[in-house]
Every structure is written in C-alpha cells, then in structure tokens.
mmCIF file of C-alpha atoms and ligand atoms in Angstrom:
data_model
loop_
_atom_site.group_PDB
_atom_site.id
_atom_site.type_symbol
_atom_site.label_atom_id
_atom_site.label_comp_id
_atom_site.label_asym_id
_atom_site.label_seq_id
_atom_site.Cartn_x
_atom_site.Cartn_y
_atom_site.Cartn_z
ATOM 1 C CA MET A 1 -10.497 121.093 73.688
ATOM 2 C CA SER A 2 -12.724 123.584 74.635
ATOM 3 C CA GLU A 3 -14.147 123.282 77.492
ATOM 4 C CA PHE A 4 -18.133 124.127 76.085
ATOM 5 C CA GLU A 5 -16.958 120.995 73.493
ATOM 6 C CA GLU A 6 -15.961 119.392 75.629
ATOM 7 C CA HIS A 7 -19.312 118.991 78.137
ATOM 8 C CA ILE A 8 -20.648 118.559 74.546
ATOM 9 C CA PHE A 9 -18.756 115.998 74.401
ATOM 10 C CA ASN A 10 -19.121 113.556 77.952
ATOM 11 C CA LEU A 11 -22.978 115.083 76.590
ATOM 12 C CA ILE A 12 -22.460 112.511 74.240
ATOM 13 C CA LEU A 13 -21.722 109.625 75.822
ATOM 14 C CA ILE A 14 -23.138 110.110 78.668
ATOM 15 C CA GLY A 15 -26.618 110.830 75.947
ATOM 16 C CA GLY A 16 -25.395 107.726 74.461
ATOM 17 C CA PHE A 17 -24.728 105.261 77.486
ATOM 18 C CA ILE A 18 -27.545 105.723 77.868
ATOM 19 C CA ALA A 19 -29.718 106.403 75.812
ATOM 20 C CA ALA A 20 -28.043 101.995 74.574
ATOM 21 C CA VAL A 21 -30.289 100.323 77.639
ATOM 22 C CA ILE A 22 -33.175 102.299 76.540
ATOM 23 C CA SER A 23 -33.135 100.992 72.831
ATOM 24 C CA PHE A 24 -31.800 97.441 74.575
ATOM 25 C CA ALA A 25 -35.735 97.127 76.379
ATOM 26 C CA ILE A 26 -37.685 98.477 73.927
ATOM 27 C CA LEU A 27 -36.349 96.223 70.869
ATOM 28 C CA MET A 28 -35.946 93.484 72.789
ATOM 29 C CA ARG A 29 -40.004 94.156 73.026
ATOM 30 C CA PHE A 30 -41.085 95.936 69.318
ATOM 31 C CA THR A 31 -39.134 94.529 66.295
ATOM 32 C CA ALA A 32 -37.466 97.526 64.655
ATOM 33 C CA PRO A 33 -38.956 98.029 60.902
ATOM 34 C CA TYR A 34 -36.657 98.578 58.383
ATOM 35 C CA GLY A 35 -34.979 95.747 55.882
ATOM 36 C CA ARG A 36 -37.523 92.159 56.886
ATOM 37 C CA TYR A 37 -39.716 94.010 58.387
ATOM 38 C CA MET A 38 -40.641 97.374 57.210
ATOM 39 C CA ARG A 39 -44.343 98.149 56.911
ATOM 40 C CA PRO A 40 -45.899 101.419 56.428
ATOM 41 C CA GLY A 41 -47.005 103.343 58.429
ATOM 42 C CA TRP A 42 -44.034 104.800 59.319
ATOM 43 C CA GLY A 43 -43.816 108.238 57.102
ATOM 44 C CA PRO A 44 -41.894 108.446 53.812
ATOM 45 C CA GLU A 45 -40.098 106.399 52.608
ATOM 46 C CA VAL A 46 -36.563 105.949 51.324
ATOM 47 C CA PRO A 47 -35.272 104.135 48.676
ATOM 48 C CA ARG A 48 -32.905 101.410 50.095
ATOM 49 C CA LYS A 49 -29.772 101.312 48.907
ATOM 50 C CA ILE A 50 -30.126 105.761 49.289
ATOM 51 C CA GLY A 51 -31.007 105.038 52.481
ATOM 52 C CA TRP A 52 -27.128 102.358 52.820
ATOM 53 C CA VAL A 53 -25.513 104.699 51.641
ATOM 54 C CA LEU A 54 -26.845 108.607 53.596
ATOM 55 C CA MET A 55 -26.984 106.276 56.852
ATOM 56 C CA GLU A 56 -22.552 104.753 56.918
ATOM 57 C CA LEU A 57 -21.029 106.634 54.622
ATOM 58 C CA PRO A 58 -21.409 109.701 57.784
ATOM 59 C CA ALA A 59 -19.648 108.013 59.850
ATOM 60 C CA SER A 60 -17.247 107.900 57.908
ATOM 61 C CA LEU A 61 -16.042 111.368 56.426
ATOM 62 C CA VAL A 62 -17.038 112.929 60.379
ATOM 63 C CA PHE A 63 -14.486 110.588 61.561
ATOM 64 C CA ALA A 64 -12.063 111.829 59.317
ATOM 65 C CA ILE A 65 -13.005 115.063 59.635
ATOM 66 C CA PHE A 66 -12.402 115.046 63.284
ATOM 67 C CA PHE A 67 -9.066 112.642 63.262
ATOM 68 C CA LEU A 68 -7.426 115.066 60.719
ATOM 69 C CA ALA A 69 -8.868 118.194 61.495
ATOM 70 C CA GLY A 70 -5.598 119.836 63.332
ATOM 71 C CA SER A 71 -1.702 119.894 62.898
ATOM 72 C CA ALA A 72 -0.880 116.538 64.887
ATOM 73 C CA SER A 73 1.365 114.221 64.256
ATOM 74 C CA TYR A 74 0.385 111.078 64.219
ATOM 75 C CA SER A 75 1.869 107.214 65.242
ATOM 76 C CA ALA A 76 1.789 103.908 63.802
ATOM 77 C CA PRO A 77 -1.068 102.863 65.966
ATOM 78 C CA ALA A 78 -2.959 106.025 65.374
ATOM 79 C CA TRP A 79 -2.831 105.531 61.631
ATOM 80 C CA ILE A 80 -4.067 101.872 62.380
ATOM 81 C CA PHE A 81 -6.956 103.053 63.464
ATOM 82 C CA LEU A 82 -7.549 105.775 60.971
ATOM 83 C CA PHE A 83 -7.275 102.385 58.354
ATOM 84 C CA LEU A 84 -9.177 100.137 60.406
ATOM 85 C CA TRP A 85 -12.117 102.276 60.125
ATOM 86 C CA GLN A 86 -12.174 103.597 56.907
ATOM 87 C CA SER A 87 -11.842 99.870 56.194
ATOM 88 C CA HIS A 88 -15.269 99.421 57.975
ATOM 89 C CA TYR A 89 -17.385 102.185 56.689
ATOM 90 C CA ILE A 90 -16.002 102.992 52.785
ATOM 91 C CA PRO A 91 -17.101 99.497 52.024
ATOM 92 C CA ARG A 92 -20.096 99.341 54.009
ATOM 93 C CA SER A 93 -20.917 103.066 52.260
ATOM 94 C CA LEU A 94 -20.484 102.592 49.036
ATOM 95 C CA ILE A 95 -20.626 98.570 47.754
ATOM 96 C CA PHE A 96 -22.819 97.192 50.411
ATOM 97 C CA PRO A 97 -25.244 99.021 49.325
ATOM 98 C CA PHE A 98 -25.292 98.666 45.274
ATOM 99 C CA ARG A 99 -24.898 94.493 46.082
ATOM 100 C CA LEU A 100 -28.318 94.525 47.521
ATOM 101 C CA ARG A 101 -31.650 92.413 46.023
ATOM 102 C CA PRO A 102 -33.768 93.427 45.406
ATOM 103 C CA SER A 103 -32.851 97.196 44.064
ATOM 104 C CA GLY A 104 -36.907 98.595 44.813
ATOM 105 C CA LYS A 105 -37.279 97.847 48.382
ATOM 106 C CA THR A 106 -37.414 100.935 51.013
ATOM 107 C CA ASN A 107 -36.860 101.574 54.853
ATOM 108 C CA PRO A 108 -39.150 104.875 56.070
ATOM 109 C CA LEU A 109 -36.781 107.305 56.574
ATOM 110 C CA VAL A 110 -36.913 108.189 59.966
ATOM 111 C CA ILE A 111 -35.410 104.977 60.595
ATOM 112 C CA VAL A 112 -32.339 106.540 58.624
ATOM 113 C CA CYS A 113 -32.570 109.832 59.524
ATOM 114 C CA MET A 114 -32.121 108.344 63.856
ATOM 115 C CA ALA A 115 -28.450 105.860 61.545
ATOM 116 C CA ILE A 116 -27.548 109.824 60.617
ATOM 117 C CA LEU A 117 -27.402 111.182 64.087
ATOM 118 C CA PHE A 118 -25.388 108.183 65.334
ATOM 119 C CA ASN A 119 -23.549 107.735 62.169
ATOM 120 C CA LEU A 120 -22.325 111.891 63.015
ATOM 121 C CA CYS A 121 -22.729 111.198 67.398
ATOM 122 C CA ASN A 122 -20.295 107.889 66.927
ATOM 123 C CA GLY A 123 -18.316 109.872 63.612
ATOM 124 C CA TYR A 124 -17.738 112.567 65.964
ATOM 125 C CA ILE A 125 -16.396 110.787 69.473
ATOM 126 C CA ASN A 126 -14.290 108.434 68.344
ATOM 127 C CA GLY A 127 -12.272 110.417 65.255
ATOM 128 C CA ARG A 128 -12.606 113.423 67.950
ATOM 129 C CA TYR A 129 -10.715 111.425 71.066
ATOM 130 C CA LEU A 130 -8.620 109.353 69.064
ATOM 131 C CA ARG A 131 -7.300 113.083 67.611
ATOM 132 C CA VAL A 132 -6.974 114.203 71.267
ATOM 133 C CA HIS A 133 -5.630 111.493 72.066
ATOM 134 C CA ALA A 134 -3.228 111.148 69.308
ATOM 135 C CA GLY A 135 0.415 111.874 71.641
ATOM 136 C CA SER A 136 -0.392 109.008 74.417
ATOM 137 C CA TYR A 137 -0.262 106.053 71.753
ATOM 138 C CA THR A 138 3.286 105.870 70.937
ATOM 139 C CA ASN A 139 4.276 103.274 68.549
ATOM 140 C CA GLU A 140 4.954 100.978 71.749
ATOM 141 C CA TRP A 141 1.225 100.841 72.148
ATOM 142 C CA LEU A 142 1.563 98.655 69.283
ATOM 143 C CA ARG A 143 3.284 95.734 71.769
ATOM 144 C CA ASP A 144 -0.061 96.343 73.891
ATOM 145 C CA PRO A 145 -1.840 92.987 74.887
ATOM 146 C CA ARG A 146 -4.978 95.338 74.954
ATOM 147 C CA PHE A 147 -4.431 96.560 71.227
ATOM 148 C CA ILE A 148 -2.861 92.666 70.573
ATOM 149 C CA THR A 149 -6.154 91.412 71.317
ATOM 150 C CA GLY A 150 -8.005 94.010 69.911
ATOM 151 C CA LEU A 151 -6.792 94.082 66.461
ATOM 152 C CA ALA A 152 -7.514 90.130 65.964
ATOM 153 C CA LEU A 153 -11.212 90.419 67.539
ATOM 154 C CA PHE A 154 -11.093 93.514 65.304
ATOM 155 C CA VAL A 155 -9.867 91.001 61.924
ATOM 156 C CA PHE A 156 -11.777 88.177 63.737
ATOM 157 C CA GLY A 157 -15.244 90.033 64.119
ATOM 158 C CA PHE A 158 -14.601 92.128 60.271
ATOM 159 C CA VAL A 159 -13.905 88.946 58.487
ATOM 160 C CA LEU A 160 -16.912 86.538 59.779
ATOM 161 C CA ASN A 161 -19.264 89.766 59.512
ATOM 162 C CA GLN A 162 -18.113 89.457 55.863
ATOM 163 C CA HIS A 163 -17.980 86.321 54.528
ATOM 164 C CA SER A 164 -21.783 85.678 56.191
ATOM 165 C CA ASP A 165 -23.063 89.369 54.531
ATOM 166 C CA ALA A 166 -22.439 87.919 51.383
ATOM 167 C CA ILE A 167 -23.198 84.402 51.874
ATOM 168 C CA LEU A 168 -26.658 86.138 52.212
ATOM 169 C CA LEU A 169 -26.328 88.366 49.295
ATOM 170 C CA ARG A 170 -26.179 85.485 46.978
ATOM 171 C CA LEU A 171 -28.701 83.991 48.383
ATOM 172 C CA ARG A 172 -31.091 85.981 45.990
ATOM 173 C CA LYS A 173 -30.561 85.201 42.673
ATOM 174 C CA PRO A 174 -31.987 88.234 39.625
ATOM 175 C CA GLY A 175 -34.952 88.970 39.771
ATOM 176 C CA GLU A 176 -35.522 86.579 42.776
ATOM 177 C CA THR A 177 -37.322 88.565 46.564
ATOM 178 C CA GLY A 178 -38.129 86.020 48.492
ATOM 179 C CA PHE A 179 -35.786 84.667 51.187
ATOM 180 C CA LYS A 180 -34.189 81.123 51.935
ATOM 181 C CA ILE A 181 -32.142 79.204 54.513
ATOM 182 C CA PRO A 182 -28.935 80.538 54.757
ATOM 183 C CA PHE A 183 -26.199 77.187 55.027
ATOM 184 C CA GLY A 184 -22.647 78.318 54.722
ATOM 185 C CA GLY A 185 -20.016 79.679 57.138
ATOM 186 C CA ALA A 186 -20.875 80.291 60.892
ATOM 187 C CA PHE A 187 -25.066 79.886 59.310
ATOM 188 C CA ARG A 188 -23.885 76.740 60.402
ATOM 189 C CA TYR A 189 -24.152 76.829 64.309
ATOM 190 C CA VAL A 190 -25.696 80.793 64.431
ATOM 191 C CA SER A 191 -29.042 82.478 63.027
ATOM 192 C CA CYS A 192 -27.490 85.509 62.737
ATOM 193 C CA PRO A 193 -23.171 85.460 62.072
ATOM 194 C CA ASN A 194 -23.496 88.612 60.555
ATOM 195 C CA TYR A 195 -24.905 90.023 63.557
ATOM 196 C CA LEU A 196 -22.219 88.510 65.891
ATOM 197 C CA GLY A 197 -19.168 89.765 63.488
ATOM 198 C CA GLU A 198 -19.943 93.278 64.204
ATOM 199 C CA ILE A 199 -20.313 92.720 67.259
ATOM 200 C CA VAL A 200 -17.411 91.108 67.787
ATOM 201 C CA GLU A 201 -15.354 94.264 65.158
ATOM 202 C CA TRP A 202 -16.247 96.454 67.135
ATOM 203 C CA ILE A 203 -15.190 95.394 71.085
ATOM 204 C CA GLY A 204 -12.104 94.880 69.191
ATOM 205 C CA TRP A 205 -12.478 98.484 68.457
ATOM 206 C CA ALA A 206 -12.745 99.193 72.471
ATOM 207 C CA VAL A 207 -10.043 97.925 73.580
ATOM 208 C CA LEU A 208 -7.874 97.818 70.793
ATOM 209 C CA THR A 209 -8.431 101.908 71.441
ATOM 210 C CA TRP A 210 -8.258 100.760 74.819
ATOM 211 C CA SER A 211 -11.128 104.277 74.813
ATOM 212 C CA ILE A 212 -14.184 105.042 76.750
ATOM 213 C CA PRO A 213 -14.980 106.058 72.904
ATOM 214 C CA GLY A 214 -15.033 102.924 71.650
ATOM 215 C CA LEU A 215 -16.765 101.105 74.230
ATOM 216 C CA LEU A 216 -20.321 102.692 73.441
ATOM 217 C CA PHE A 217 -19.790 101.940 70.078
ATOM 218 C CA ALA A 218 -19.773 98.404 71.391
ATOM 219 C CA VAL A 219 -22.556 98.673 74.060
ATOM 220 C CA TRP A 220 -24.344 100.524 70.978
ATOM 221 C CA THR A 221 -23.728 97.526 68.562
ATOM 222 C CA GLY A 222 -24.803 94.602 71.248
ATOM 223 C CA ALA A 223 -27.855 96.695 72.442
ATOM 224 C CA ASN A 224 -29.684 97.277 68.149
ATOM 225 C CA LEU A 225 -27.791 94.006 67.742
ATOM 226 C CA ILE A 226 -28.453 91.294 70.032
ATOM 227 C CA PRO A 227 -32.789 92.139 69.342
ATOM 228 C CA ARG A 228 -32.642 92.129 66.021
ATOM 229 C CA ALA A 229 -30.364 89.026 66.530
ATOM 230 C CA ARG A 230 -33.479 87.480 68.164
ATOM 231 C CA SER A 231 -35.979 88.694 66.123
ATOM 232 C CA HIS A 232 -34.570 87.274 63.030
ATOM 233 C CA HIS A 233 -34.199 84.529 64.852
ATOM 234 C CA ARG A 234 -37.839 83.835 65.311
ATOM 235 C CA TRP A 235 -39.289 85.224 62.190
ATOM 236 C CA TYR A 236 -36.830 82.208 60.917
ATOM 237 C CA ARG A 237 -37.885 79.989 61.831
ATOM 238 C CA GLU A 238 -41.703 80.106 62.278
ATOM 239 C CA LYS A 239 -41.211 80.741 58.640
ATOM 240 C CA PHE A 240 -38.982 77.759 57.599
ATOM 241 C CA GLU A 241 -40.128 74.009 59.138
ATOM 242 C CA ASP A 242 -37.563 73.027 57.624
ATOM 243 C CA TYR A 243 -35.127 75.089 59.970
ATOM 244 C CA PRO A 244 -32.308 73.092 61.881
ATOM 245 C CA ARG A 245 -33.541 72.842 65.237
ATOM 246 C CA ASP A 246 -29.706 73.177 66.937
ATOM 247 C CA ARG A 247 -28.814 77.098 65.332
ATOM 248 C CA LYS A 248 -28.374 79.001 68.151
ATOM 249 C CA ILE A 249 -29.691 82.538 67.268
ATOM 250 C CA LEU A 250 -25.652 84.687 67.648
ATOM 251 C CA VAL A 251 -23.326 82.376 69.443
ATOM 252 C CA PRO A 252 -22.106 79.405 68.684
ATOM 253 C CA PHE A 253 -23.826 76.440 71.627
ATOM 254 C CA LEU A 254 -24.603 79.444 73.423
ATOM 255 C CA TYR A 255 -27.926 81.909 72.548
HETATM 256 P P1 LIG B 1 -30.194 91.867 57.014
HETATM 257 O O1 LIG B 1 -29.339 90.488 57.593
HETATM 258 O O2 LIG B 1 -31.429 91.952 57.542
HETATM 259 O O3 LIG B 1 -29.655 91.801 55.816
HETATM 260 C C1 LIG B 1 -28.671 92.271 54.468
HETATM 261 C C2 LIG B 1 -28.597 91.803 53.966
HETATM 262 O O4 LIG B 1 -29.289 89.979 53.626
HETATM 263 C C3 LIG B 1 -30.611 92.325 53.052
HETATM 264 O O5 LIG B 1 -30.482 92.849 51.300
HETATM 265 C C4 LIG B 1 -31.236 91.540 53.782
HETATM 266 O O6 LIG B 1 -32.769 91.114 52.408
HETATM 267 C C5 LIG B 1 -30.813 90.069 52.177
HETATM 268 N N1 LIG B 1 -31.420 89.056 52.922
HETATM 269 C C6 LIG B 1 -31.302 88.606 54.615
HETATM 270 N N2 LIG B 1 -30.904 86.845 54.865
HETATM 271 C C7 LIG B 1 -32.403 86.668 53.552
HETATM 272 C C8 LIG B 1 -32.171 85.582 53.349
HETATM 273 N N3 LIG B 1 -32.321 84.621 54.630
HETATM 274 N N4 LIG B 1 -33.056 85.213 51.997
HETATM 275 C C9 LIG B 1 -32.485 86.461 51.074
HETATM 276 N N5 LIG B 1 -31.858 87.868 51.622
HETATM 277 C C10 LIG B 1 -31.755 87.664 52.701
HETATM 278 O O7 LIG B 1 -28.795 92.919 57.564
HETATM 279 P P2 LIG B 1 -28.968 94.154 58.009
HETATM 280 O O8 LIG B 1 -29.993 94.830 56.461
HETATM 281 O O9 LIG B 1 -29.675 94.650 59.298
HETATM 282 O O10 LIG B 1 -26.988 94.258 58.329
HETATM 283 C C11 LIG B 1 -26.483 94.638 57.175
HETATM 284 C C12 LIG B 1 -25.681 94.783 57.906
HETATM 285 O O11 LIG B 1 -24.513 96.203 58.020
HETATM 286 C C13 LIG B 1 -25.445 93.849 58.426
HETATM 287 O O12 LIG B 1 -23.427 93.404 58.352
HETATM 288 C C14 LIG B 1 -24.421 94.565 60.036
HETATM 289 O O13 LIG B 1 -23.712 93.708 61.209
HETATM 290 C C15 LIG B 1 -24.876 96.259 59.887
HETATM 291 N N6 LIG B 1 -26.063 96.518 60.951
HETATM 292 C C16 LIG B 1 -24.562 97.350 61.210
HETATM 293 C C17 LIG B 1 -25.179 97.916 62.070
HETATM 294 C C18 LIG B 1 -24.497 98.346 64.131
HETATM 295 O O14 LIG B 1 -25.434 99.258 64.731
HETATM 296 N N7 LIG B 1 -23.427 98.505 64.278
HETATM 297 C C19 LIG B 1 -27.250 97.989 62.480
HETATM 298 C C20 LIG B 1 -27.043 97.273 61.679
HETATM 299 C C21 LIG B 1 -26.624 96.917 60.319
HETATM 300 P P3 LIG B 1 -33.771 92.547 52.844
HETATM 301 O O15 LIG B 1 -33.756 93.398 52.021
HETATM 302 O O16 LIG B 1 -34.482 92.026 50.785
HETATM 303 O O17 LIG B 1 -33.656 92.002 53.712
#
C-alpha cells in the first residue's frame, strides 16, 4: 500500500468510527425516513427495488475488486472470507430486492446515496485489508479459536437474518400493502430478529478476520440497526393493541 493510500485508508477507518458514534446518537432520537417511516419532504425518490440493488451491489463488487487485485497467492482462509462476504451480498443485492412486495414503493434518493457511500468505503477497507494481509492468514488460521468462533457467529447470524427476513417477506399476500404482526422463528422473542442476525453476522466477521475494518463494520451495523429495532418495536406496540407484551426489542429476555 502506498503512503498516500495508507492515509486514505486510515482516514476512512477513523472517520468511520466517529461517524458511527454520531449516527447512533442521531438515530436514537430521529428515525431514518425509509421503509415504513418513508415520508415526503426528503427530495427525489427511487423505486425501492432499484434502490436496494444500487445500495448493495457496490459492496459486493468493490470488495471483490480490491480483494482480487494484483497477483497474490491466497490461502484457504482468504477464499473463505471472499465466499462469506459474497454469500451475504450477492443475495442481498440481486435476490432480496425482487422479493419485496408490493413493487411500487420508493425510498429517498439521499438515503440510497448515503448507503452507496457506506458500501463503497466498507467494501474497499475490508477487501483491501484482507488483500494486503492475505499472507498472514495461513491455513493455521483455520484452527484458530478466533476463526472458529467468528465463523460460528457469522453462520448463526446469517441463518437468523435470512430466516427472519423470509418470515417478514411472506407476511403479505399478492396485492396486500399493509403490516401484520410477525410470528414464528425468533419473532417469538424479539421484534427484529433479522437485525439481530445481521449484527451477530458482522460481529462474527470481525472476529473471524480479527481485523479493524471488520470491527468497524460490526460497530456500524449496530449503530444503524439498534436504533432502528427500537423504532420498529415502538411502532409495533403503537400500531397493534394485541402486540405480544413479552416480546423484547432485539436481544431475547434482555433488551
Ligand atoms: P424491515 O424489517 O423494515 O423490512 C423488510 C421487508 O419486510 C420490507 O419489504 C417490509 O415492508 C416488510 N415488512 C417488515 N415488517 C413487516 C410487517 N410487520 N408486515 C408486513 N411486511 C413487513 O427491514 P429493512 O428494510 O430495514 O432491512 C432489510 C434487510 O436489510 C434486513 O436483513 C436488514 O438486516 C438489512 N439491513 C442492513 C443494514 C446494515 O447496516 N448492515 C441496514 C439496513 C438494513 P415495507 O418495505 O413496506 O416496510
């Protein structure tokens, strides 16, 4: 990495941690205006499906470009990193958006642009870091407790996220547009198991790569999704009188 690139890389890392703290503080007071909180007054809007593809595809592409650039020889752990990253982002950018119902909804362009910027930076710092340090992850890393624990967390979070999203996406029959109380799976315990899964997944990533970019991604995910889970929980309770009282926000039995 050249000295100039190292400056940029560190700037993104430091700026990212500061921005995560600021975002968390703002989002705990103010709910981001997308999804069920979409409201006019946020400028131009983008069809939701297109928005999701535009937001998420850069994470997959930029990571792959920076990870595979040059002529490094990759060990098994490095290929596993690439596989895990893409197994999250390819379905998220190319399958998930086309399962959203109904199709006519929109999100503010400004939110889409912020997510694109985040995914460009996040794809770059994670892909570039793992490329530069590819040599440090020898096959020995596969037996390291950090890799094994992180991988278990990642897989658990991934399955929880996918399963919970699938329950949500099945709630609406064709032609329906409203909201229902989700039941089944981890919805028995919390209002937002899909967000819990996503947070656990990226904590797993941070542990299995044992990297600062991985840690930043986990922190960002929490800073974004903990306040949103809080908003969803409050929204469900206000909207549905019969909403299960013992259901927590995000962490079973605790929060
Ligand atoms: P939501 O749970 O708000 O919505 C997901 C989909 O399910 C939407 O189509 C939504 O409809 C529908 N839906 C949700 N609840 C209900 C309900 N009660 N009744 C009927 N339909 C419902 O999730 P997000 O859109 O915020 O996130 C989607 C995925 O993206 C999640 O897996 C999340 O973890 C991930 N994500 C990750 C982020 C990160 O920082 N890493 C940031 C944001 C999301 P509608 O569109 O009408 O609201």
